[in-house]
Coordinates of C-alpha atoms in Angstrom, one line a residue:
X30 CA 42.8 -4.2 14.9
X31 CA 45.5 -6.7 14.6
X32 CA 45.4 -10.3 15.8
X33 CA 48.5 -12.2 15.8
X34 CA 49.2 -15.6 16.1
X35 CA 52.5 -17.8 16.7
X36 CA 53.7 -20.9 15.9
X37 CA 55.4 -22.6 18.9
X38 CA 59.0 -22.1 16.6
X39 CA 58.3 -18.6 16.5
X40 CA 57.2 -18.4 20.4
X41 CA 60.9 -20.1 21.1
X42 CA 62.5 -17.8 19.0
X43 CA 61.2 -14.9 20.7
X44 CA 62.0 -16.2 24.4
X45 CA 65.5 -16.7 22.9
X46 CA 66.1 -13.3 21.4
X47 CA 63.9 -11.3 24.4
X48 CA 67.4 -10.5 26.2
X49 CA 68.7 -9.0 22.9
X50 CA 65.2 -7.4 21.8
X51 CA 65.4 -9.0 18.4
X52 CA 61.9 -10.0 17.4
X53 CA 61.2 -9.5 13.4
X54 CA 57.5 -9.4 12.2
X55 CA 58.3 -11.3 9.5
X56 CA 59.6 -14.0 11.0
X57 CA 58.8 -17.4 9.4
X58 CA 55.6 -18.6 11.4
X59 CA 54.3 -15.2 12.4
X60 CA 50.9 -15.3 10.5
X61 CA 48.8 -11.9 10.8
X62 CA 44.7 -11.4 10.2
X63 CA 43.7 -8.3 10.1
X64 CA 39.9 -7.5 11.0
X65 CA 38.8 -4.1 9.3
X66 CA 37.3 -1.3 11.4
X67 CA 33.6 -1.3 12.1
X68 CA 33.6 2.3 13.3
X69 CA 32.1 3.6 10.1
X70 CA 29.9 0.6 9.2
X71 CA 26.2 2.3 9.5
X72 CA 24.1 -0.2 11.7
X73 CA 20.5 -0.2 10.9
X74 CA 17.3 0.1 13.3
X75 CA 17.1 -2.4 15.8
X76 CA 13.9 -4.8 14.7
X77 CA 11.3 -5.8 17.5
X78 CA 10.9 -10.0 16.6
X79 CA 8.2 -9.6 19.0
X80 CA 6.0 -7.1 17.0
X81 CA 3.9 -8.8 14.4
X82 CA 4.2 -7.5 10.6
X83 CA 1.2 -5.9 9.1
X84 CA 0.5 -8.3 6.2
X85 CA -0.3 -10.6 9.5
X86 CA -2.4 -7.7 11.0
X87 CA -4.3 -8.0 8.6
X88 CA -4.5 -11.7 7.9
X89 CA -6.0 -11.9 11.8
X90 CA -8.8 -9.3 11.0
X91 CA -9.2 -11.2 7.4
X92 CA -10.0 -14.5 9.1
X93 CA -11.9 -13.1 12.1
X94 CA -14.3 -11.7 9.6
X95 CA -14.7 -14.5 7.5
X96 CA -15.1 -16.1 10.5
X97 CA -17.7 -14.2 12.2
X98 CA -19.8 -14.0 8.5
X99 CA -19.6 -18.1 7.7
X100 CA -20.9 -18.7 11.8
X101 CA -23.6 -15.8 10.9
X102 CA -24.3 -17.3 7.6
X103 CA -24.7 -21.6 9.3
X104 CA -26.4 -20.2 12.6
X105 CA -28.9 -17.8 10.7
X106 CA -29.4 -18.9 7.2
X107 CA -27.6 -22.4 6.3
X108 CA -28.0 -25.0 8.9
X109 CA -30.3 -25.3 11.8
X110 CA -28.1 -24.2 14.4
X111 CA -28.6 -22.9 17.6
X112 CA -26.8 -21.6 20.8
X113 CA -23.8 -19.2 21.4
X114 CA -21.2 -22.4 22.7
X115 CA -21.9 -23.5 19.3
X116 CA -21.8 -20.6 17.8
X117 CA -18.8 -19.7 19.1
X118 CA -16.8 -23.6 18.3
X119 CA -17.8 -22.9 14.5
X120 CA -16.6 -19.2 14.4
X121 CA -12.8 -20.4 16.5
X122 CA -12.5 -23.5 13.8
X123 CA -13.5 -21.4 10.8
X124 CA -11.0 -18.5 11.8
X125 CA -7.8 -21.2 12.6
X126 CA -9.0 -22.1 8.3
X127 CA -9.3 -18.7 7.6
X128 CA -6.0 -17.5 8.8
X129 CA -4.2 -20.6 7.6
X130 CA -5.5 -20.7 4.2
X131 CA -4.5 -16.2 4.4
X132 CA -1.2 -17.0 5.5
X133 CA -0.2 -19.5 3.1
X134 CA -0.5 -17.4 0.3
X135 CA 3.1 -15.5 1.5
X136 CA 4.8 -18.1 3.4
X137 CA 6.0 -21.4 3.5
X138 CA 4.5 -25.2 4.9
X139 CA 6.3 -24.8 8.3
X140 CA 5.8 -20.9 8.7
X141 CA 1.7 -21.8 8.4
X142 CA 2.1 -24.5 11.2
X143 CA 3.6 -22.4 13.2
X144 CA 1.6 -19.4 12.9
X145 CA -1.7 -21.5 13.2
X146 CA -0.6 -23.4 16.3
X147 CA 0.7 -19.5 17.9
X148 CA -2.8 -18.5 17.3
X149 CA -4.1 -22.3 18.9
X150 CA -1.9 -21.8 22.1
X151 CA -2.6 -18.1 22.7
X152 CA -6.7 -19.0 22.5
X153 CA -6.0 -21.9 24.8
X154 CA -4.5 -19.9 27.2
X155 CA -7.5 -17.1 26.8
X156 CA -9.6 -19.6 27.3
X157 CA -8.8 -20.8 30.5
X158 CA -7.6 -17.6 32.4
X159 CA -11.2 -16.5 30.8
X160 CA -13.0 -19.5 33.1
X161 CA -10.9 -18.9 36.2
X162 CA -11.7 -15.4 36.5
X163 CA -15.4 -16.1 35.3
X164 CA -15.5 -18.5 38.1
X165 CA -13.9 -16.1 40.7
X166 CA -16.0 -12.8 39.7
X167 CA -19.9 -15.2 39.8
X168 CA -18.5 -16.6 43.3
X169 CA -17.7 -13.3 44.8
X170 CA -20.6 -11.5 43.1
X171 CA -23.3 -14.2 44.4
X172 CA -21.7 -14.5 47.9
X173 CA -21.2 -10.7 48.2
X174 CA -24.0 -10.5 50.9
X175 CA -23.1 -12.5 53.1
X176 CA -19.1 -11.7 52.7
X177 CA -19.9 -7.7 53.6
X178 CA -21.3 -9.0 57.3
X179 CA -18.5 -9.6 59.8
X180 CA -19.9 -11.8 61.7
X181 CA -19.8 -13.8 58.7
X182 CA -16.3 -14.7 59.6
X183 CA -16.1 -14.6 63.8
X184 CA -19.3 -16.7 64.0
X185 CA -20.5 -20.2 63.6
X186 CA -24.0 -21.5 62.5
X187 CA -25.3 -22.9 66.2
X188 CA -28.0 -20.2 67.0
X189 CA -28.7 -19.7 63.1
X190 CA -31.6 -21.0 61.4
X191 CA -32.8 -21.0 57.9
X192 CA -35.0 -18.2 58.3
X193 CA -32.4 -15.8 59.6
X194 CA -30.9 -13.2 57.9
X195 CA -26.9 -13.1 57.2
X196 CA -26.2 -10.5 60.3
X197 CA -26.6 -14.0 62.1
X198 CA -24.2 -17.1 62.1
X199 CA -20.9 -17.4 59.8
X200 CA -18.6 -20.0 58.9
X201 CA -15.9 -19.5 61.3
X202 CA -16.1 -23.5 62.7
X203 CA -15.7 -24.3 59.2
X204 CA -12.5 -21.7 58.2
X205 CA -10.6 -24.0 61.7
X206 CA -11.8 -27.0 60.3
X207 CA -10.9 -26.6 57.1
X208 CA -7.4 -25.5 58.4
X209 CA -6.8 -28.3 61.3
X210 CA -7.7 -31.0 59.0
X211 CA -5.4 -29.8 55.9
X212 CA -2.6 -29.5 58.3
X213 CA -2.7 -32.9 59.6
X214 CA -2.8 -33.9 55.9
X215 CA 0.1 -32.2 55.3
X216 CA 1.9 -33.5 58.4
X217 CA 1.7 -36.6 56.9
X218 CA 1.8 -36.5 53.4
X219 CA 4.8 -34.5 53.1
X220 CA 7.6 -36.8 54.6
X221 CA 6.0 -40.0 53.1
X222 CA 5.1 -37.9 49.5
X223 CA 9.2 -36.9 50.1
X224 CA 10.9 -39.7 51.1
X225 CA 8.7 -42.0 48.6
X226 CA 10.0 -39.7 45.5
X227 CA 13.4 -40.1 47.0
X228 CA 13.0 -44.0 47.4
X229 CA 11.5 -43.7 43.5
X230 CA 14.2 -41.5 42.5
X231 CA 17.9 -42.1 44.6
X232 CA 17.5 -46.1 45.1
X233 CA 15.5 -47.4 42.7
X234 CA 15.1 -50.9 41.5
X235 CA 12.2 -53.6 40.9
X236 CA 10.4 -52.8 43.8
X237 CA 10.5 -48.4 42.9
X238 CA 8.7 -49.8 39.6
X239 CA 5.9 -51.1 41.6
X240 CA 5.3 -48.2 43.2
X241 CA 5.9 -45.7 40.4
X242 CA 2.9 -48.5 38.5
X243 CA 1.2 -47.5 41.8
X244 CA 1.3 -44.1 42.3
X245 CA 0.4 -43.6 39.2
X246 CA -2.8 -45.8 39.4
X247 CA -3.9 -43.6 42.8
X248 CA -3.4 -40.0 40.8
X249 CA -6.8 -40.8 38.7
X250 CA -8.5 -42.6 41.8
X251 CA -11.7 -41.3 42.8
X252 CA -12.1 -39.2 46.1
X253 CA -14.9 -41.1 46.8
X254 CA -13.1 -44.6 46.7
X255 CA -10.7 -43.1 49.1
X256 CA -13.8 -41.7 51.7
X257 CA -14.7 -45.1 51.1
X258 CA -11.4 -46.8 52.2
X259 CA -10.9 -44.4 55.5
X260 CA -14.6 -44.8 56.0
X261 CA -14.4 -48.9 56.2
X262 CA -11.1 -49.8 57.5
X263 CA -11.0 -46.4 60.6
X264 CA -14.5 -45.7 61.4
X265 CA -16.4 -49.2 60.5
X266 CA -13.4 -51.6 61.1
X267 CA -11.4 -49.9 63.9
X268 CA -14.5 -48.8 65.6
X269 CA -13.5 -45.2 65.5
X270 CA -16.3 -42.1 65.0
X271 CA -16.3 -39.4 62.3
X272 CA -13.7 -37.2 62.9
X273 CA -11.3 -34.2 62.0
X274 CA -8.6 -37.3 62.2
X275 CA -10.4 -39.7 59.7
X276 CA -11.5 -36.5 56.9
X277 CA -7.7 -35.6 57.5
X278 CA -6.9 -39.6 56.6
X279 CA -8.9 -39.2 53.3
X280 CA -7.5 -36.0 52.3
X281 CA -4.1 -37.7 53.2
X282 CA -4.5 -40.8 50.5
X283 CA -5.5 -38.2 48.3
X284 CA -2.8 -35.5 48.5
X285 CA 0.0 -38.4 48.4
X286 CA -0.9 -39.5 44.7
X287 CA -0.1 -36.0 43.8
X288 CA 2.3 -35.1 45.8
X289 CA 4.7 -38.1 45.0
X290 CA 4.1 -37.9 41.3
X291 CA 5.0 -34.4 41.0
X292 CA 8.0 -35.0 43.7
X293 CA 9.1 -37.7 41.0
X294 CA 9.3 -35.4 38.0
X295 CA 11.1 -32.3 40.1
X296 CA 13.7 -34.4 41.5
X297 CA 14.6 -36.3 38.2
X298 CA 15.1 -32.9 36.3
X299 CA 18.0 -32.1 39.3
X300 CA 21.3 -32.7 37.1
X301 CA 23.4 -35.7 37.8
X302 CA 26.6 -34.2 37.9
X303 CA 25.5 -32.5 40.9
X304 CA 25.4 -35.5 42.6
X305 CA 29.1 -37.1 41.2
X306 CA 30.9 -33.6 42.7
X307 CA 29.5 -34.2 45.8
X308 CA 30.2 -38.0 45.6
X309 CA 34.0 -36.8 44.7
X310 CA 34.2 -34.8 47.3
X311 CA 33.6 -37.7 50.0
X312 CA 30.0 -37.0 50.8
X313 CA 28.0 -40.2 51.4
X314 CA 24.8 -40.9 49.3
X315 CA 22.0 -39.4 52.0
X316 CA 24.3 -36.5 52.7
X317 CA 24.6 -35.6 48.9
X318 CA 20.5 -35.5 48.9
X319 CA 20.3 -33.6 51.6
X320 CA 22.4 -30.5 51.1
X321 CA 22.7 -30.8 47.4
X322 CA 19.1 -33.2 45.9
X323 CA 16.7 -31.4 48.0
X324 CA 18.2 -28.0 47.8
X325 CA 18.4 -27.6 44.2
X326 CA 14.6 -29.2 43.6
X327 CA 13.4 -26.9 46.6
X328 CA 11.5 -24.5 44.7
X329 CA 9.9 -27.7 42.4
X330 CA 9.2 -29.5 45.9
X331 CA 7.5 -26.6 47.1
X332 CA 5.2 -26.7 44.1
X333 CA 4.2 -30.4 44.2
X334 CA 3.3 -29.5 48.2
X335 CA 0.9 -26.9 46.0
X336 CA -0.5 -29.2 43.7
X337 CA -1.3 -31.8 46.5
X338 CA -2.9 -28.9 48.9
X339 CA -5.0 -27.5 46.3
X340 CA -6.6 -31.0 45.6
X341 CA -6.7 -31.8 49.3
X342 CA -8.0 -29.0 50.6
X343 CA -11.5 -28.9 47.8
X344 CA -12.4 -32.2 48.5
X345 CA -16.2 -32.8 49.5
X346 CA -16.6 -36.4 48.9
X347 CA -14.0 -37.8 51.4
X348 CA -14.9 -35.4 54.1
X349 CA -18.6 -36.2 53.9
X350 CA -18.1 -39.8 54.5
X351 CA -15.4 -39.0 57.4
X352 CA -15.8 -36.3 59.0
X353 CA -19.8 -35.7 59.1
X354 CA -21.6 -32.1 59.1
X355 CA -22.5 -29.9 62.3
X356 CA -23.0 -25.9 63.0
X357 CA -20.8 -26.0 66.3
X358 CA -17.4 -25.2 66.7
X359 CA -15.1 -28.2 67.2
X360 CA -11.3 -27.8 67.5
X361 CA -10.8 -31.4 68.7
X362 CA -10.2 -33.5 65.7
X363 CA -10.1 -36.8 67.4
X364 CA -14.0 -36.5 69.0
X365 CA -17.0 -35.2 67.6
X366 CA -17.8 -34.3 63.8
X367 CA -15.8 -31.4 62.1
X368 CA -16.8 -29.6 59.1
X369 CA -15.2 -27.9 56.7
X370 CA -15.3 -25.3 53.8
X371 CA -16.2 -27.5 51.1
X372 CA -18.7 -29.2 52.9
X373 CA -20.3 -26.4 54.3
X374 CA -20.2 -24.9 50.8
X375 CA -22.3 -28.2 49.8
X376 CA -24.6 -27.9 52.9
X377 CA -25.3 -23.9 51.9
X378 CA -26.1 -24.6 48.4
X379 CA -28.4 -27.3 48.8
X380 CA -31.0 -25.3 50.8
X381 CA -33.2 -23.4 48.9
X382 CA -33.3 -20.5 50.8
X383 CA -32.0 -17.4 49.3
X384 CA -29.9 -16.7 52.5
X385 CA -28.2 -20.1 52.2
X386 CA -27.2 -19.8 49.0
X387 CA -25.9 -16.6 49.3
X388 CA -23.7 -18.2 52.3
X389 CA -22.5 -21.2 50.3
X390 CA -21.0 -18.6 47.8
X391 CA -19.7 -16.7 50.2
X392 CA -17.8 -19.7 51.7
X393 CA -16.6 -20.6 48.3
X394 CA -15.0 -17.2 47.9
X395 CA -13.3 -17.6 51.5
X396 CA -12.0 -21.1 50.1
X397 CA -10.4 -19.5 46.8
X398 CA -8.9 -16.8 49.4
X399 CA -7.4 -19.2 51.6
X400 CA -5.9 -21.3 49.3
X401 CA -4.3 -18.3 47.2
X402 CA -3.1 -17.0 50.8
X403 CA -1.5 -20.8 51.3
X404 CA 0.0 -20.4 47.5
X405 CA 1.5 -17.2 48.3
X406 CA 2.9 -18.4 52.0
X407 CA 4.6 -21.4 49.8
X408 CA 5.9 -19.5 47.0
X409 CA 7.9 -17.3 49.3
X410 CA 9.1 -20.3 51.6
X411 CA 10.2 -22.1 48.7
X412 CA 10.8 -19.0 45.9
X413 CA 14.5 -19.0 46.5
X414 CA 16.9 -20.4 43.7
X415 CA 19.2 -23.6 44.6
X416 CA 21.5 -22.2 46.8
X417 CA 20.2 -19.0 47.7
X418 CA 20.5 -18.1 51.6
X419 CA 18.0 -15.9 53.5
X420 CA 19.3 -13.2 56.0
X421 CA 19.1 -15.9 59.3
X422 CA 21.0 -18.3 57.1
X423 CA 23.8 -15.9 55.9
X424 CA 24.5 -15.1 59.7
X425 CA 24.5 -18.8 60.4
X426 CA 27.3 -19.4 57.7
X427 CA 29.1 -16.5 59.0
X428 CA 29.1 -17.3 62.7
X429 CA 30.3 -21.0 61.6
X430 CA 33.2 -19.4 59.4
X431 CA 34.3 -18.0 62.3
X432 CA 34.5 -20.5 64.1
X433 CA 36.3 -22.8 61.5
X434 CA 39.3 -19.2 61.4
X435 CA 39.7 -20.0 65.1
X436 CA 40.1 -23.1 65.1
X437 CA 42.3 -23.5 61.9
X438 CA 44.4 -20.5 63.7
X439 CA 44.4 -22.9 66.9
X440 CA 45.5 -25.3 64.7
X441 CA 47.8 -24.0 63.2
X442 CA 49.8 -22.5 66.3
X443 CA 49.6 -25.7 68.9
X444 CA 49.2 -29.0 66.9
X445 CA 52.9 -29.9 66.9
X446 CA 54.2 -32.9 66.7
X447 CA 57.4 -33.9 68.8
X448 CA 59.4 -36.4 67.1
X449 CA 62.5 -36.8 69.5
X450 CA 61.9 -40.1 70.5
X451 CA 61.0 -41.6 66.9
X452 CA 63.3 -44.6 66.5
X453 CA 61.8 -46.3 70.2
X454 CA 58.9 -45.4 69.1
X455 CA 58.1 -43.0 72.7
X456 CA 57.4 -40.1 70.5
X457 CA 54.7 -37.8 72.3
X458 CA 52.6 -34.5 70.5
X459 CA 53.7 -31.6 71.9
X460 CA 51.4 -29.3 74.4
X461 CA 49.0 -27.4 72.9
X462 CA 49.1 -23.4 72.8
X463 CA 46.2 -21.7 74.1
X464 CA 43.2 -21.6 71.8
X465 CA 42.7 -17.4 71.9
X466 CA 39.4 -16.5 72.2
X467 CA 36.9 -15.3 69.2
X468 CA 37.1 -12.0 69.4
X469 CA 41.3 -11.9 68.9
X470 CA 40.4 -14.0 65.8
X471 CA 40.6 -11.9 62.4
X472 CA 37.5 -10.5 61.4
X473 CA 35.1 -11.6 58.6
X474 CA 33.3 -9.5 56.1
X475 CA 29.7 -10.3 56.1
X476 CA 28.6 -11.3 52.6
X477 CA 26.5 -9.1 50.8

């Protein structure tokens, strides 16, 4: 392979002399670099970076044995210690030793900190997908009883007593509750949570400082200062009655917190040069956020609505105050007391009957199942990538660049302008031809 490169002289020269053909090689200020063949250069086996070497193989099983025999050596022998949490704390911290002090002995300071903080990060994440699906598998296993009876689910608890057994009553007043008071919540946290990050975010100033300060402040609030509020200033100082409304009110104040945080972060991460091509192209500053902000954070909106509903929708404190406790259905949430699943969950579980209990599990399961089905419903609402279209929307852009052909061909074949009459200043546009009709305009290839 040959690469050559010219020097402008030698580019003018060759423009001059292209008639004639007369080009020499060795001009001066020709230079040529030649790369040598890589056809018969062997190329090793490919390495998998990903794999772990064996000296660490056997570094891990070095320090999980040491670390196994020192907690066996402190729990049985040593120290009077006692308990497998403990037991387990003093085996993790001796193995993280362990496997530094192994490690060291072949590799450098900074190779040891980041092998020892790999093996920190991997057991923090074991650790926590190990509690979620502990807590999952005891709530389905405890509530299995009463989730295997249909009526379970199509029932409510009015003709069911604490004696009867789980073919009677269900939780079904509770499942429409739960579901009529998370939507009003989200009815009105969304545009406020929304339009608050956007204040926070596109205006800014003094006053967006106060409310970050805030909105920050409300995140750690407790949900019973905010069944507290609702319950004082709606149902004591309005005169109102516990209602779906009011436990929808205190979900509300505690969704927003979250929701308007998490807003924040997403929709400073969108880049800022998105926003100065749309400004150079003419688009005012409410039009730029709304076809290019909210679209490109759409997916990060989307979770923050997540984060807000899964911390609305598990709150027992606020509800109790607010919304107060009955076994009837109630789909009215302005009149009467409405329950809900967390609160029947805490109603189940304080009885000490067997059949209770098993009922309160079972409505903890349904809650874990309803909130992955909202998760799920979100993630494919809001899954897309910035500037993705769906099916519908693809149509829709297709129909309107149809549209914009016949017009631009209507355009283009009537807008005249007659300019006879110029200097007394009489002059008059010319009559239009007839727009033709959208099935003589040219065709357009849906996009695949």
């Amino acid at each position: 392979m040959t690469i050559t490169l010219e020097s402008p002289r030698a580019a003018e020269s060759d423009f001059a002399d292209a008639d004639a053909g007369a080009h020499d090689d060795t001009a001066e200020g020709v230079i040529r670099t030649r790369i040598p063949d890589r056809d018969d250069i062997e190329i090793g086996e490919r390495r998998n970076v990903r794999a772990a070497r064996l000296d660490d193989r056997y570094a891990l099983l070095g320090a999980a044995a040491g670390a196994l025999a020192l907690a066996a050596l402190l729990f049985g022998w040593i120290a009077p210690l006692s308990g497998v949490v403990g037991f387990v704390v003093v085996a993790f911290l001796a193995f993280v030793a362990f496997y530094a002090l192994l490690i060291s002995t072949t590799a450098d300071g900074r190779e040891v900190a980041d092998r020892v903080m790999t093996v920190v990060l991997i057991s923090a994440g074991v650790i926590l997908f190990s509690a979620l699906l502990f807590v999952v598998v005891f709530t389905i296993v405890r509530g299995w009883d009463a989730l295997m009876h249909a009526n379970f689910f199509f029932q409510d608890m009015e003709f069911a007593g604490p004696l009867d057994g789980l073919d009677v009553g269900g939780i079904a007043h509770a499942i429409l509750g739960t579901l009529i008071q998370i939507g009003i919540a989200l009815v009105i946290s969304i545009p406020l949570g929304i339009v608050t990050a956007l204040f926070l975010n596109e205006v800014g100033g003094r006053f967006a400082r106060f409310v970050r300060t805030i909105v920050d402040a409300m995140t750690a609030l407790p949900s019973i200062v905010a069944g507290l509020f609702i319950y004082s200033a709606i149902i004591l100082g309005l005169g109102g009655q516990r209602s779906g409304f009011a436990a929808a009110l205190a979900i509300t104040v505690m969704m927003l917190p979250i929701m308007i945080r998490a807003a924040d972060v997403v929709l400073r991460l969108v880049a800022g040069h998105l926003r100065e091509a749309s400004y150079a192209l003419g688009a005012s500053k409410w039009r730029t956020v709304w076809h290019v902000v909210l679209p490109t954070a759409r997916s990060g909106l989307v979770t923050a609505v997540i984060l807000a509903t899964a911390r609305g929708i598990g709150e027992t404190s606020p509800v109790l105050l607010t919304s107060g406790i009955t076994n009837v259905m109630n789909l009215n949430p302005f009149e009467g007391p409405m329950v809900s699943l967390p609160l029947q969950v805490f109603t189940f579980v304080a009885s000490p009957e067997p059949t209770y209990i098993a009922r309160g599990f079972g409505t903890a399961a349904v809650l874990l199942l309803l909130v992955l089905v909202l998760f799920s419903i979100a993630r494919i609402v809001g899954g897309r990538g910035p500037g993705e279209l769906s099916p519908r929307q693809r149509r829709a852009a297709l129909a309107r660049s149809q549209r914009d052909l016949v017009r631009y061909d209507a355009r283009a074949a009537g807008d005249r302008i007659d300019t006879t009459g110029y200097g007394g200043f009489d002059f008059q546009r010319s009559r239009p031809a007839a727009v033709p009709p959208a099935s003589s305009a040219r065709p357009l290839e849906e996009p695949r």
